[in-house]
CSV table of C-alpha atoms in Angstrom, one decimal:
chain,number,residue,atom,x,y,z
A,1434,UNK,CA,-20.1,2.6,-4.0
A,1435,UNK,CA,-23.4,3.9,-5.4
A,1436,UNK,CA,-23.5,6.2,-2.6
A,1437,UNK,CA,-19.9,7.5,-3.1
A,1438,UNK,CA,-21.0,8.1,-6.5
A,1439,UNK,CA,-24.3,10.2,-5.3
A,1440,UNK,CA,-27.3,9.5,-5.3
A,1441,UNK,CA,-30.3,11.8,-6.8
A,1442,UNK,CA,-31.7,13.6,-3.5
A,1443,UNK,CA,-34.3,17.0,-3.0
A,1444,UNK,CA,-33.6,19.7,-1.1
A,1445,UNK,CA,-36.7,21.0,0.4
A,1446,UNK,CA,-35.6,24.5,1.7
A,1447,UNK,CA,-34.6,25.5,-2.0
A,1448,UNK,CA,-36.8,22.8,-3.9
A,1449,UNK,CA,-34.1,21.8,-5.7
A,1450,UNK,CA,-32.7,18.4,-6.5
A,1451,UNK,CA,-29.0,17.2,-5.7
A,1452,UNK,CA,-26.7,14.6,-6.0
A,1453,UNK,CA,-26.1,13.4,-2.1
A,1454,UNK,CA,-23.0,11.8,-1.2
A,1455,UNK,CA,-22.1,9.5,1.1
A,1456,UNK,CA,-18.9,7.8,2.8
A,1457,UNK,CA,-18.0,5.0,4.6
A,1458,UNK,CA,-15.1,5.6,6.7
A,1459,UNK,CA,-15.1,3.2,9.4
A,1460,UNK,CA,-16.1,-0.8,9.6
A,1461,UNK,CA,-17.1,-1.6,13.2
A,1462,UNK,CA,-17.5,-5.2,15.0
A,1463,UNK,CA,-15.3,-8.1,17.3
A,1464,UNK,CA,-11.9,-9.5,16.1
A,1465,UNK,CA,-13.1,-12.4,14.1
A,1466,UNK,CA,-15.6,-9.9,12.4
A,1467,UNK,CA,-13.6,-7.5,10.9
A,1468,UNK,CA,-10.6,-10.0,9.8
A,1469,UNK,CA,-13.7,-11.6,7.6
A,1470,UNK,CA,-14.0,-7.8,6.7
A,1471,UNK,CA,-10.2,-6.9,5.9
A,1472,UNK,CA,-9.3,-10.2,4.8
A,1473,UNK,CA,-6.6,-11.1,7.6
A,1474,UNK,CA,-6.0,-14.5,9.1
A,1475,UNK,CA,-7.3,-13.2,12.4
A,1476,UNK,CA,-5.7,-12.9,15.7
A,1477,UNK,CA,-4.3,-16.4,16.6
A,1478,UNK,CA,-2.5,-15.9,13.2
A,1479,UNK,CA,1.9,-15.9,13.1
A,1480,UNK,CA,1.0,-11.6,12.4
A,1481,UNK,CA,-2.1,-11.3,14.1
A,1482,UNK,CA,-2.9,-7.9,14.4
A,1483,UNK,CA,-4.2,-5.7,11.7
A,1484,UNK,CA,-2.5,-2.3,13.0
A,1485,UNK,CA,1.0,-3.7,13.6
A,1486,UNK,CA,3.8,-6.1,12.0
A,1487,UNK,CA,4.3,-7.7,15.2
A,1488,UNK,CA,5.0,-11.4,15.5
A,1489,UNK,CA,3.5,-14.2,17.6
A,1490,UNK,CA,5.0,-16.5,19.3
A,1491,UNK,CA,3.9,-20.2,20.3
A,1492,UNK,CA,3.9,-21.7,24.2
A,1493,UNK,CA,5.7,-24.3,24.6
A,1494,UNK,CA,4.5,-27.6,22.8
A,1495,UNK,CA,1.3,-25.3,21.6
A,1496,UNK,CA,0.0,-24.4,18.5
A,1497,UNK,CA,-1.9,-21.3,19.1
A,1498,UNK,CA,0.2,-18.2,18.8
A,1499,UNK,CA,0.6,-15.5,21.3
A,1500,UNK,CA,2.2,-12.0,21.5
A,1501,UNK,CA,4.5,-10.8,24.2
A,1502,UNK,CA,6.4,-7.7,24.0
A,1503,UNK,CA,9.2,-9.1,26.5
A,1504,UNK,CA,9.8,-13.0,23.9
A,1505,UNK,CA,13.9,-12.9,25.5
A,1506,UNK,CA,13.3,-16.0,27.3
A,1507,UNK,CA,11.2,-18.0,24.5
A,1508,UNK,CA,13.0,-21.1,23.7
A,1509,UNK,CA,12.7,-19.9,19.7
A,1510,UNK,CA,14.2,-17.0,20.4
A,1511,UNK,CA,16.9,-18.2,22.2
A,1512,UNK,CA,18.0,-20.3,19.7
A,1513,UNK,CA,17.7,-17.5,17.0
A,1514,UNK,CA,19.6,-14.6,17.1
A,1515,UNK,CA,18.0,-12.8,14.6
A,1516,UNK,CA,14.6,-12.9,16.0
A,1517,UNK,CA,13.1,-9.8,18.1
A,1518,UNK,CA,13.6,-10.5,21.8
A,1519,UNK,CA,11.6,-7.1,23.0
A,1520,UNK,CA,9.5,-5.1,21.0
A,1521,UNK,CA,8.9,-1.4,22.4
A,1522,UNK,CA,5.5,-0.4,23.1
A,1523,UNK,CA,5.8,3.0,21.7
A,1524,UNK,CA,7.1,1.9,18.2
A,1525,UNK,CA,5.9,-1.2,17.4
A,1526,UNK,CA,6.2,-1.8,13.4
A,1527,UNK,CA,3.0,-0.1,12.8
A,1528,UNK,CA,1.6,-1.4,9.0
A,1529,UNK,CA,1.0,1.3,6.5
A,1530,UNK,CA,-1.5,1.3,3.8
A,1531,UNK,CA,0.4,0.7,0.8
A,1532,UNK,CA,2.2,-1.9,2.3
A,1533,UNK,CA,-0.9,-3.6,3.4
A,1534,UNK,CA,-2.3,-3.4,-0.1
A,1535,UNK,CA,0.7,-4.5,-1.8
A,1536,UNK,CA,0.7,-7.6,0.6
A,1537,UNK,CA,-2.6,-8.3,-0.2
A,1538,UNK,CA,-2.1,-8.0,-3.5
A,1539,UNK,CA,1.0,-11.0,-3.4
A,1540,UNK,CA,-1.5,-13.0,-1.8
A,1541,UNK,CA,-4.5,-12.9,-4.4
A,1542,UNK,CA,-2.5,-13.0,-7.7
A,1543,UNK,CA,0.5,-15.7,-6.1
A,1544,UNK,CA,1.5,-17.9,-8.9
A,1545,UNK,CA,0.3,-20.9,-6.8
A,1546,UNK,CA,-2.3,-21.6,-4.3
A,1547,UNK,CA,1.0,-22.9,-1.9
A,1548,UNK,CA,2.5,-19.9,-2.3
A,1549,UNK,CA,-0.7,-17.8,-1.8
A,1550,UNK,CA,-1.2,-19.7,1.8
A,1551,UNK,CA,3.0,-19.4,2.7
A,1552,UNK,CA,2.5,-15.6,1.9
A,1553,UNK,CA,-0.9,-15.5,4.0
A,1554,UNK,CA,1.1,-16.8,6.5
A,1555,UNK,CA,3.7,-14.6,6.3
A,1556,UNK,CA,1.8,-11.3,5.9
A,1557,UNK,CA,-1.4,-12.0,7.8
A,1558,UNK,CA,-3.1,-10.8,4.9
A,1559,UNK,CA,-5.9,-13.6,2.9
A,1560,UNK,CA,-6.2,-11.2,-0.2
A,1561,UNK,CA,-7.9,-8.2,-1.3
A,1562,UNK,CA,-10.6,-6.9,0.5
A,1563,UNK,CA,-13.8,-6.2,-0.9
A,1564,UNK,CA,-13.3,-2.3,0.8
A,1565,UNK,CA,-10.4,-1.5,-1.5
A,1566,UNK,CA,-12.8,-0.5,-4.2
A,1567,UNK,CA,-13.9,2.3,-1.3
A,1568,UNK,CA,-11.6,5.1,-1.6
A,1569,UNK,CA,-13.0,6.6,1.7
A,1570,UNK,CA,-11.6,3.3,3.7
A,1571,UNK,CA,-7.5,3.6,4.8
A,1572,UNK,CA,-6.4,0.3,5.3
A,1573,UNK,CA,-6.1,-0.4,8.7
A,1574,UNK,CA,-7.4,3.0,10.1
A,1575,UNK,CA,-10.9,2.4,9.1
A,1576,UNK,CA,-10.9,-0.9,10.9
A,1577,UNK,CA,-10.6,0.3,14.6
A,1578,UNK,CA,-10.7,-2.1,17.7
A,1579,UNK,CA,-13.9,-3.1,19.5
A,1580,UNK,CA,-13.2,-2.0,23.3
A,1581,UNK,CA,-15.8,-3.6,25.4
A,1582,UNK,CA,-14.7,-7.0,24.0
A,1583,UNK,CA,-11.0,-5.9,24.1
A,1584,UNK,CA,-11.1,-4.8,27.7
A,1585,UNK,CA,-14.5,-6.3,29.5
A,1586,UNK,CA,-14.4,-9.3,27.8
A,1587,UNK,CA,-10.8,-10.1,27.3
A,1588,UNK,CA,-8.6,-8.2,30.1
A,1589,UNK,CA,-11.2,-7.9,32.6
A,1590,UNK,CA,-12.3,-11.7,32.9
A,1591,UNK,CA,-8.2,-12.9,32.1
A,1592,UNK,CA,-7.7,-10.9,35.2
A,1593,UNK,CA,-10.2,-12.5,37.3
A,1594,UNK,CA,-8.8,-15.8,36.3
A,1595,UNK,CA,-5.4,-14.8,37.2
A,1596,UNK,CA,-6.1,-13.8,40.7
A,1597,UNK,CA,-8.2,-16.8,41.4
A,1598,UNK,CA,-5.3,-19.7,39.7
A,1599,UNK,CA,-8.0,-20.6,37.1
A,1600,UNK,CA,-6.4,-19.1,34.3
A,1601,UNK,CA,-6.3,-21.9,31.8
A,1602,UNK,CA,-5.3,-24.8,34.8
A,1603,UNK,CA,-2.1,-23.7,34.9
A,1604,UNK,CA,0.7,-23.0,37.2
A,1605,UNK,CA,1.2,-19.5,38.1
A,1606,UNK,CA,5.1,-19.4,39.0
A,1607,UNK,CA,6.5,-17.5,41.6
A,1608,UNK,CA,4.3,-14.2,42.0
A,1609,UNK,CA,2.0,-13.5,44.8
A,1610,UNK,CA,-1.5,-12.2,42.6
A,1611,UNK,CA,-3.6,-15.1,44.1
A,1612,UNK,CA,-6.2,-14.0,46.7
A,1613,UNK,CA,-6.3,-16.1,49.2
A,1614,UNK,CA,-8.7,-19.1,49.5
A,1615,UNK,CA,-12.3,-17.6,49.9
A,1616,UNK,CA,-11.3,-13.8,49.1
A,1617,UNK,CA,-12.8,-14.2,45.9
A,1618,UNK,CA,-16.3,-15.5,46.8
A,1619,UNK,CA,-16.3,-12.7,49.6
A,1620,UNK,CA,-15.6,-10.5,46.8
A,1621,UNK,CA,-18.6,-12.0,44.9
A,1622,UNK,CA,-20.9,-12.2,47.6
A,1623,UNK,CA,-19.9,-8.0,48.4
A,1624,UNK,CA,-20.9,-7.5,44.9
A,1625,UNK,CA,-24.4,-9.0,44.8
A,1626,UNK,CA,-25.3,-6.8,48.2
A,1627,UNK,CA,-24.5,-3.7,46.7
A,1628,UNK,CA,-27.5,-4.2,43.9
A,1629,UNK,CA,-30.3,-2.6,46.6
A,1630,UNK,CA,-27.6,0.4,47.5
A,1631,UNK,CA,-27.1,1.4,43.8
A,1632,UNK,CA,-29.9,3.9,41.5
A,1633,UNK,CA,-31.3,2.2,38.6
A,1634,UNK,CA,-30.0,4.6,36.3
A,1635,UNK,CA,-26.2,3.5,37.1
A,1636,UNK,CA,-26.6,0.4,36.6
A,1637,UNK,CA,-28.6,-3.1,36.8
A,1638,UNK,CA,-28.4,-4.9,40.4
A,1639,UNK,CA,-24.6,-6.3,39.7
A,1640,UNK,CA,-24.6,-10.2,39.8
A,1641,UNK,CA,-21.9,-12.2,41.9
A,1642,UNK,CA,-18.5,-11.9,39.9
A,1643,UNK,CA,-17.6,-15.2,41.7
A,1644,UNK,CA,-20.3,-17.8,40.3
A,1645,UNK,CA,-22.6,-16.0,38.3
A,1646,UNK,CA,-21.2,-16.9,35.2
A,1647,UNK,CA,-24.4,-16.2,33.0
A,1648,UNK,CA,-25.2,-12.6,34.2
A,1649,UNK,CA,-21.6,-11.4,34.2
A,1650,UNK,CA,-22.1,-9.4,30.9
A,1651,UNK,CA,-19.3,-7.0,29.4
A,1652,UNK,CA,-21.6,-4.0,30.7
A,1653,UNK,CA,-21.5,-5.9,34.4
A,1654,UNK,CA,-17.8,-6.2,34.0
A,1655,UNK,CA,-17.6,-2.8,33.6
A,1656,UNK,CA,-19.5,-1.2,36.2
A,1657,UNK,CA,-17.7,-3.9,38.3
A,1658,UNK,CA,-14.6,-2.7,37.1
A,1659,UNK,CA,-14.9,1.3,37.1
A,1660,UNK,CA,-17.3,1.5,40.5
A,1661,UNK,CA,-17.5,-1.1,43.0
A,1662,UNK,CA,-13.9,-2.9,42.5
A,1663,UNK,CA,-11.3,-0.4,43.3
A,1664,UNK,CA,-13.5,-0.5,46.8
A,1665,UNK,CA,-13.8,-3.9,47.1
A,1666,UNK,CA,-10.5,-5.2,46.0
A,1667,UNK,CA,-8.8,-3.1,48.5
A,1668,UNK,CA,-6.2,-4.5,50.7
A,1669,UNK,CA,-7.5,-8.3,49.4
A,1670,UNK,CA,-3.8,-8.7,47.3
A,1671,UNK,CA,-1.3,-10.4,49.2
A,1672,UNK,CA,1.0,-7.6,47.6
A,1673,UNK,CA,-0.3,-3.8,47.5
A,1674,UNK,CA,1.4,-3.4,44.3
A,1675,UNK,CA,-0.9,-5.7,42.6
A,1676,UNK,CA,-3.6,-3.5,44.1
A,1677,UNK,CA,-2.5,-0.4,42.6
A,1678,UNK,CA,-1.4,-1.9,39.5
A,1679,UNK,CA,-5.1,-3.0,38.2
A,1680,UNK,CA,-5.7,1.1,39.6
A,1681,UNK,CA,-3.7,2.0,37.3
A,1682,UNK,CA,-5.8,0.0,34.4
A,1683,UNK,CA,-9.3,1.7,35.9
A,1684,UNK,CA,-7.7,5.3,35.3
A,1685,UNK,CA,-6.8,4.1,31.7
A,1686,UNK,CA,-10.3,3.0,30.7
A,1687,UNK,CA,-11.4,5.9,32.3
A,1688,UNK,CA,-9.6,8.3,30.3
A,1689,UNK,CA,-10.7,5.9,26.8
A,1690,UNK,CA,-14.6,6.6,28.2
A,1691,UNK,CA,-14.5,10.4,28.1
A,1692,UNK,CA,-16.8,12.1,26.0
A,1693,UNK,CA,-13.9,14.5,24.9
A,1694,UNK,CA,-10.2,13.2,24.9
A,1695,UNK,CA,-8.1,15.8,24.7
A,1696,UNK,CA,-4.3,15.9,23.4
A,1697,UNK,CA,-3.2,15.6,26.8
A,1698,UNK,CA,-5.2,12.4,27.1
A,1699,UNK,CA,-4.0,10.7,24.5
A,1700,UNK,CA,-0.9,10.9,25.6
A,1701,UNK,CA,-1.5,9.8,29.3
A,1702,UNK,CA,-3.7,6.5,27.4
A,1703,UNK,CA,-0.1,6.0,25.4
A,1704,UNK,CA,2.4,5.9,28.2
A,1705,UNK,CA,-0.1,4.4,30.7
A,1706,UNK,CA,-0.7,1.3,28.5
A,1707,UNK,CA,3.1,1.1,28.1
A,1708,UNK,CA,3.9,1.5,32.0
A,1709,UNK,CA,1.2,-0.6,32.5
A,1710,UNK,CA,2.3,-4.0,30.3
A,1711,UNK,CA,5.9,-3.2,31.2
A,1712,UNK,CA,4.9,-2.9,34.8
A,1713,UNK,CA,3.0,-6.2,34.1
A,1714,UNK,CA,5.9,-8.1,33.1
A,1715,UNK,CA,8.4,-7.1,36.0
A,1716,UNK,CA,5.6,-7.2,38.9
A,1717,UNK,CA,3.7,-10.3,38.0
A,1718,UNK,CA,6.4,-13.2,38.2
A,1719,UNK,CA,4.1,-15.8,36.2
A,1720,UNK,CA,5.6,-19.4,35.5
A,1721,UNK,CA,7.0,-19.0,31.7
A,1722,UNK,CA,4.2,-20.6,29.8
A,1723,UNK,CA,1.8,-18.8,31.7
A,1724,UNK,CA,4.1,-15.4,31.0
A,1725,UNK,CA,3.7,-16.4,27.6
A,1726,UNK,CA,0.2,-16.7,27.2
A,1727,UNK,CA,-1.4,-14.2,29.2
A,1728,UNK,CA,0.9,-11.0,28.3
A,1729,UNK,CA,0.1,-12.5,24.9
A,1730,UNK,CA,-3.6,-11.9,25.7
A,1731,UNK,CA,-2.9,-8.6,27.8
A,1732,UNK,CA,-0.7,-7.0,25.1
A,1733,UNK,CA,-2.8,-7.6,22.0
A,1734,UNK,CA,-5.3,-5.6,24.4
A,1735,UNK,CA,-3.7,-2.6,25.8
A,1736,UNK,CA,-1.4,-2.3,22.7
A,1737,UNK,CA,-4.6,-2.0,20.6
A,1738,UNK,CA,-5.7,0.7,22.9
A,1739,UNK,CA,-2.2,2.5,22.4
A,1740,UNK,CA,-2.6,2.1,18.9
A,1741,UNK,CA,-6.0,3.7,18.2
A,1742,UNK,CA,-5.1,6.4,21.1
A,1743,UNK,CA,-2.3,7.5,18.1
């Protein structure tokens, strides 16, 4: 605030002295970081994400909550009427700063402290932030998403899980994205002999995605991702389109990396996230709990991206 304010400053090429200004516009850090930082319940909250009204469902007998575009066949959706049963990917009910502020607002000055945690609930929203005495911070613009946790840490390793039947122990349904016993550690192994063959300046030696746990860093994941896995994952699906489908993800990040994003680009980041969940949720044929749980994941990942793209 002192800085907003100005602070007494000299100006050697005129020898003068000036009141400098300064703004904070953006707060930076993971998930759990920045909803500290906002005051929002966080993202395992019934309104977990702090760009969008969107609600989260529950699995089945869980308590952790999850959001899905596609909820149609959720039993608590079935048995309400009134509840969303598809939310569309290119309007999703983004939240506004006054109504964020009013939220908070019926939060922090509730008439009870059960009323405070019903509306907390309900809104997502803890209370007033600290950074609405900034008038350079928009509430939630200036709280962007992190991407290499969004993508490396959370899509990228999900994914992984997925193809190998690891993802949380559970069954995977119907589909066909499973590699086939030992395709994985091939994959691995491939990995690891590429270290010698790569120049030091792209990258470290990559470790073995299939049992090297510890050195599988987000900046591994994504020289994995963007270099050596559209080569090595090649004709390894039992189904092609699962092939082309995680293609399609490597040309989305790659458009996010750009040093300049044009127009253009935004727009191919927007409808490529959306073809690229909706694609999801057609092509993957998960068991429902599993459909439940990982789009939850996926979404609140690639609909960020949309988000901040706009």
């Amino acid at each position: 605030m002192q800085l907003a304010k100005g602070v007494r400053a000299f100006d050697v090429s005129t020898g003068e002295v000036f009141a400098l200004h300064a703004y904070l516009m953006l707060v930076f850090g993971d998930i759990p970081a920045v909803s500290l930082a906002s005051r929002m319940t966080g993202h395992n909250g019934v309104r977990p994400c702090r760009l969008c009204n969107i609600n989260g469902v529950q699995e089945p007998d869980g308590r952790t909550y999850y959001v899905p575009l596609d909820r149609s066949r959720h039993p608590d959706v079935l048995a309400d009427p009134s509840r969303v049963k598809r939310y569309d990917p290119l309007n999703l009910p983004l939240r506004t700063e006054d109504e964020f502020k009013r939220q908070a607002d019926e939060v922090q000055f509730a008439s009870t402290e059960t009323r405070s945690k019903e509306l907390a609930t309900k809104y997502g929203i803890k209370g007033r932030s600290i950074f609405f005495n900034l008038s350079s911070i928009i509430f939630p613009l200036s709280f962007p998403y992190d991407f290499m946790h969004l993508i490396y840490e959370n899509v990228m390793k999900n994914l992984a899980l997925l193809w190998t039947g690891q993802f949380k122990g559970m069954d995977m349904g119907t589909g066909e994205c499973e590699f086939k016993e030992k395709v994985w550690e091939e994959i691995g192994a491939a990995t690891a002999r590429c270290g010698p063959h790569i120049p030091s300046a792209f990258s470290a030696n990559p470790p073995n995605v299939a049992d090297d746990k510890q050195a599988t860093t987000a900046d591994s994941w994504s020289f994995w991702m963007l270099h050596l896995a559209p080569v090595l994952l090649e004709n390894r699906f039992p189904r092609p389109i699962y092939y082309k489908h995680f293609i399609d993800l490597v040309d989305i990040v790659e458009l996010c990396l750009q040093y300049e994003i044009s127009r253009e680009d935004i727009r191919k980041i927007r409808t490529g996230c959306k073809d690229w969940v909706l694609e999801y949720e057609r092509s993957v044929q998960l068991s429902k709990r599993v459909l439940i749980i990982f789009i939850g994941f996926t979404i609140k990942t690639i609909r960020i991206v949309r988000a901040c793209a706009r």
